[in-house]
Short mmCIF file of C-alpha atoms in Angstrom, two decimals:
data_model
loop_
_atom_site.label_atom_id
_atom_site.label_comp_id
_atom_site.label_asym_id
_atom_site.label_seq_id
_atom_site.Cartn_x
_atom_site.Cartn_y
_atom_site.Cartn_z
CA GLU A 1143 76.26 2.00 112.04
CA THR A 1144 75.38 4.82 109.68
CA GLY A 1145 76.72 8.32 110.33
CA VAL A 1146 73.35 10.04 110.71
CA THR A 1147 70.35 8.05 111.89
CA GLN A 1148 66.76 9.21 111.80
CA THR A 1149 63.68 7.65 113.37
CA PRO A 1150 61.01 6.89 112.51
CA ARG A 1151 61.48 6.27 108.79
CA HIS A 1152 57.77 6.66 108.11
CA LEU A 1153 55.10 8.46 110.09
CA VAL A 1154 51.40 8.96 109.53
CA MET A 1155 49.74 11.37 111.91
CA GLY A 1156 46.44 13.14 112.29
CA MET A 1157 46.21 16.91 112.42
CA THR A 1158 45.56 16.85 116.16
CA ASN A 1159 48.41 14.50 117.04
CA LYS A 1160 51.74 15.32 118.63
CA LYS A 1161 54.78 13.41 117.48
CA SER A 1162 58.55 13.82 117.46
CA LEU A 1163 61.22 13.06 114.91
CA LYS A 1164 64.62 12.01 116.18
CA CYS A 1165 68.06 12.41 114.65
CA GLU A 1166 71.38 11.16 115.96
CA GLN A 1167 74.80 11.67 114.39
CA HIS A 1168 77.87 9.58 115.13
CA LEU A 1169 80.34 11.72 113.19
CA GLY A 1170 81.50 14.06 115.92
CA HIS A 1171 80.04 17.03 114.07
CA ASN A 1172 79.11 20.31 115.72
CA ALA A 1173 76.34 21.52 113.44
CA MET A 1174 72.99 19.87 112.79
CA TYR A 1175 70.15 20.81 110.48
CA TRP A 1176 66.54 20.06 109.65
CA TYR A 1177 65.53 20.24 105.99
CA LYS A 1178 62.12 19.70 104.43
CA GLN A 1179 61.74 18.20 100.96
CA SER A 1180 58.32 18.35 99.36
CA ALA A 1181 57.47 16.72 96.06
CA LYS A 1182 59.13 18.47 93.13
CA LYS A 1183 60.56 21.22 95.34
CA PRO A 1184 64.14 21.88 96.41
CA LEU A 1185 65.39 21.14 99.86
CA GLU A 1186 64.15 23.82 102.25
CA LEU A 1187 66.30 24.63 105.25
CA MET A 1188 64.21 24.77 108.43
CA PHE A 1189 66.56 25.03 111.41
CA VAL A 1190 70.28 25.17 112.10
CA TYR A 1191 72.01 24.29 115.36
CA ASN A 1192 75.68 24.92 116.01
CA PHE A 1193 77.18 23.64 119.26
CA LYS A 1194 73.61 23.01 120.53
CA GLU A 1195 72.56 26.61 119.93
CA GLN A 1196 69.93 27.47 117.34
CA THR A 1197 71.46 29.82 114.82
CA GLU A 1198 68.81 29.87 112.11
CA ASN A 1199 65.06 29.55 111.95
CA ASN A 1200 63.91 30.07 108.40
CA SER A 1201 60.43 31.43 109.18
CA VAL A 1202 59.19 27.99 110.12
CA PRO A 1203 55.66 27.86 111.61
CA SER A 1204 55.53 27.31 115.35
CA ARG A 1205 53.83 23.95 114.90
CA PHE A 1206 57.38 22.72 114.24
CA SER A 1207 59.52 22.93 117.36
CA PRO A 1208 63.18 21.83 117.30
CA GLU A 1209 65.21 20.67 120.26
CA CYS A 1210 68.93 20.01 120.45
CA PRO A 1211 69.97 18.60 123.83
CA ASN A 1212 73.57 18.00 122.73
CA SER A 1213 75.71 18.10 119.61
CA SER A 1214 74.79 14.53 118.69
CA HIS A 1215 71.02 14.64 118.98
CA LEU A 1216 68.36 16.70 117.30
CA PHE A 1217 64.59 16.45 117.60
CA LEU A 1218 61.72 17.96 115.69
CA HIS A 1219 58.51 18.12 117.70
CA LEU A 1220 55.34 18.24 115.63
CA HIS A 1221 51.87 19.34 116.70
CA THR A 1222 48.67 20.36 114.95
CA LEU A 1223 50.20 19.88 111.53
CA GLN A 1224 48.42 20.47 108.24
CA PRO A 1225 48.16 18.11 105.26
CA GLU A 1226 50.52 20.40 103.31
CA ASP A 1227 53.21 19.60 105.88
CA SER A 1228 53.42 16.10 104.41
CA ALA A 1229 56.97 15.76 103.11
CA LEU A 1230 60.33 14.09 103.59
CA TYR A 1231 62.06 15.57 106.63
CA LEU A 1232 65.82 15.25 106.48
CA CYS A 1233 68.33 15.72 109.24
CA ALA A 1234 71.92 16.54 108.36
CA SER A 1235 75.14 17.28 110.17
CA SER A 1236 78.43 18.91 109.29
CA GLN A 1237 81.71 19.62 111.03
CA ASP A 1238 80.65 23.23 111.47
CA ARG A 1239 78.39 25.74 109.77
CA GLY A 1240 81.15 26.94 107.54
CA ASN A 1241 82.51 25.56 104.35
CA ARG A 1242 82.12 21.88 105.02
CA GLU A 1243 79.96 19.26 103.39
CA ALA A 1244 76.82 17.99 105.13
CA PHE A 1245 75.80 14.38 105.61
CA PHE A 1246 72.17 13.37 105.65
CA GLY A 1247 70.11 10.85 107.53
CA GLN A 1248 67.71 8.62 105.63
CA GLY A 1249 64.81 10.94 106.38
CA THR A 1250 61.35 10.58 107.85
CA ARG A 1251 58.55 10.41 105.32
CA LEU A 1252 55.68 12.19 107.03
CA THR A 1253 52.06 12.02 105.97
CA VAL A 1254 49.53 14.23 107.71
CA VAL A 1255 45.95 13.04 107.36
CA ARG B 584 66.52 35.16 91.03
CA LYS B 585 66.95 31.90 92.92
CA GLU B 586 70.11 31.57 94.99
CA VAL B 587 71.03 28.28 93.32
CA GLU B 588 69.54 27.24 89.98
CA GLN B 589 69.61 24.02 88.05
CA ASP B 590 67.94 22.78 84.88
CA PRO B 591 65.44 20.20 86.19
CA GLY B 592 65.82 17.99 83.09
CA PRO B 593 65.24 15.15 82.65
CA PHE B 594 68.37 14.43 80.70
CA ASN B 595 67.79 11.18 78.84
CA VAL B 596 71.07 9.72 77.58
CA PRO B 597 72.15 6.31 76.28
CA GLU B 598 74.60 4.14 78.17
CA GLY B 599 78.15 5.17 77.47
CA ALA B 600 77.29 8.77 76.71
CA THR B 601 78.92 11.80 78.27
CA VAL B 602 76.58 14.22 79.99
CA ALA B 603 77.15 17.53 81.73
CA PHE B 604 75.07 19.58 84.13
CA ASN B 605 75.53 23.16 85.22
CA CYS B 606 74.44 24.93 88.35
CA THR B 607 74.45 28.71 88.75
CA TYR B 608 74.63 30.56 92.03
CA SER B 609 73.74 34.14 92.78
CA ASN B 610 76.08 35.08 95.61
CA SER B 611 79.58 35.93 94.44
CA ALA B 612 80.83 35.51 98.01
CA SER B 613 79.99 31.80 97.99
CA GLN B 614 82.90 29.83 99.29
CA SER B 615 82.34 26.12 98.89
CA PHE B 616 80.48 23.95 96.46
CA PHE B 617 79.33 20.35 96.32
CA TRP B 618 77.50 17.87 94.15
CA TYR B 619 75.07 15.43 95.74
CA ARG B 620 73.24 12.48 94.24
CA GLN B 621 69.70 11.65 95.31
CA ASP B 622 67.95 8.45 94.34
CA CYS B 623 64.18 8.30 94.29
CA ARG B 624 62.71 8.54 97.83
CA LYS B 625 66.17 8.43 99.40
CA GLU B 626 68.37 10.98 101.10
CA PRO B 627 70.93 13.09 99.21
CA LYS B 628 74.42 11.58 99.30
CA LEU B 629 77.61 13.54 98.80
CA LEU B 630 79.08 12.81 95.38
CA MET B 631 82.01 15.19 95.37
CA SER B 632 83.29 18.54 96.50
CA VAL B 633 84.11 21.14 93.87
CA TYR B 634 87.51 22.75 94.20
CA SER B 635 88.72 25.92 92.53
CA SER B 636 91.16 23.95 90.43
CA GLY B 637 88.54 21.41 89.42
CA ASN B 638 88.60 17.82 90.51
CA GLU B 639 88.03 14.39 89.08
CA ASP B 640 86.84 11.16 90.66
CA GLY B 641 86.76 8.30 88.21
CA ARG B 642 84.15 9.07 85.57
CA PHE B 643 83.04 12.25 87.34
CA THR B 644 84.61 15.68 86.87
CA ALA B 645 83.56 18.82 88.70
CA GLN B 646 84.53 22.34 87.71
CA LEU B 647 84.04 25.78 89.23
CA ASN B 648 83.78 28.97 87.19
CA ARG B 649 83.83 31.87 89.65
CA ALA B 650 83.73 34.56 86.97
CA SER B 651 80.43 33.28 85.59
CA GLN B 652 79.25 31.92 88.95
CA TYR B 653 78.50 28.36 88.03
CA ILE B 654 79.69 24.86 88.79
CA SER B 655 79.50 21.90 86.48
CA LEU B 656 79.43 18.13 86.73
CA LEU B 657 80.57 15.96 83.85
CA ILE B 658 79.81 12.26 83.78
CA ARG B 659 81.67 10.14 81.25
CA ASP B 660 80.71 6.65 80.07
CA SER B 661 77.28 6.85 81.71
CA LYS B 662 76.01 3.73 83.45
CA LEU B 663 72.42 2.73 84.12
CA SER B 664 73.24 3.08 87.81
CA ASP B 665 74.00 6.77 87.30
CA SER B 666 70.27 7.42 86.88
CA ALA B 667 69.36 9.74 89.74
CA THR B 668 68.78 13.39 90.58
CA TYR B 669 71.92 15.44 90.95
CA LEU B 670 71.78 18.33 93.41
CA CYS B 671 74.29 21.12 93.62
CA ALA B 672 74.89 22.75 96.99
CA VAL B 673 76.52 26.05 97.76
CA ASN B 674 77.76 27.43 101.06
CA MET B 675 77.58 31.20 101.26
CA GLY B 676 79.78 31.94 104.22
CA ARG B 677 78.87 30.71 107.67
CA ARG B 678 75.47 29.38 106.76
CA ALA B 679 73.98 26.02 106.00
CA LEU B 680 74.20 24.68 102.48
CA THR B 681 71.72 26.02 99.95
CA PHE B 682 70.59 23.40 97.47
CA GLY B 683 69.41 23.61 93.92
CA SER B 684 66.23 21.83 92.93
CA GLY B 685 68.21 19.12 91.16
CA THR B 686 68.74 17.80 87.65
CA ARG B 687 67.24 14.43 86.85
CA LEU B 688 69.37 12.04 84.79
CA GLN B 689 67.94 8.96 83.14
CA VAL B 690 70.47 6.66 81.50
CA GLN B 691 68.84 4.34 79.00
CA PRO B 692 70.04 0.94 77.78
#
């Protein structure tokens, strides 16, 4: 079983749809993250959760709504997205928010049509 | 100035060559540093941490230069399988990692 698991791996959705991305980590970590990676752009941090509490929201539009029910699970709820939101969405976890390395899930490749 | 900067490349090198990448960071208070490898359409995977004293893992050597605020990655005896994008990541205190845009390496036969 991999350390950080994301589902689905691929998602195509219309601009009026509502969908959710799921992330689960089996590493006993306390911090979880959502990153967005668009073509030819660096990883963009979206949200940070530490011990289930959101500690960072990097000016992400409200059409992206995170949820962290416990330290092992993280969701990203999507609604009324735009075609420019098409990207690879990566979940990561680390022991804490401090000076520790992060481990990534395999990502969800999202296409908004 | 970007917080973390990398030369995007691509670096095209023959098998067996030695290649080095640098990554500069803007925040002098940065505390920890990492190199990740990302294959096409895959997630980044941790390659190695970068310690103050430098560290080596097989053919890979990472160095930190705090005075000039950069980290480096040296790959010796390049293999075809080393072809990938190499991302540096910097932690600036109690925040999530900030990533560079990556340096693409293409090792040619």
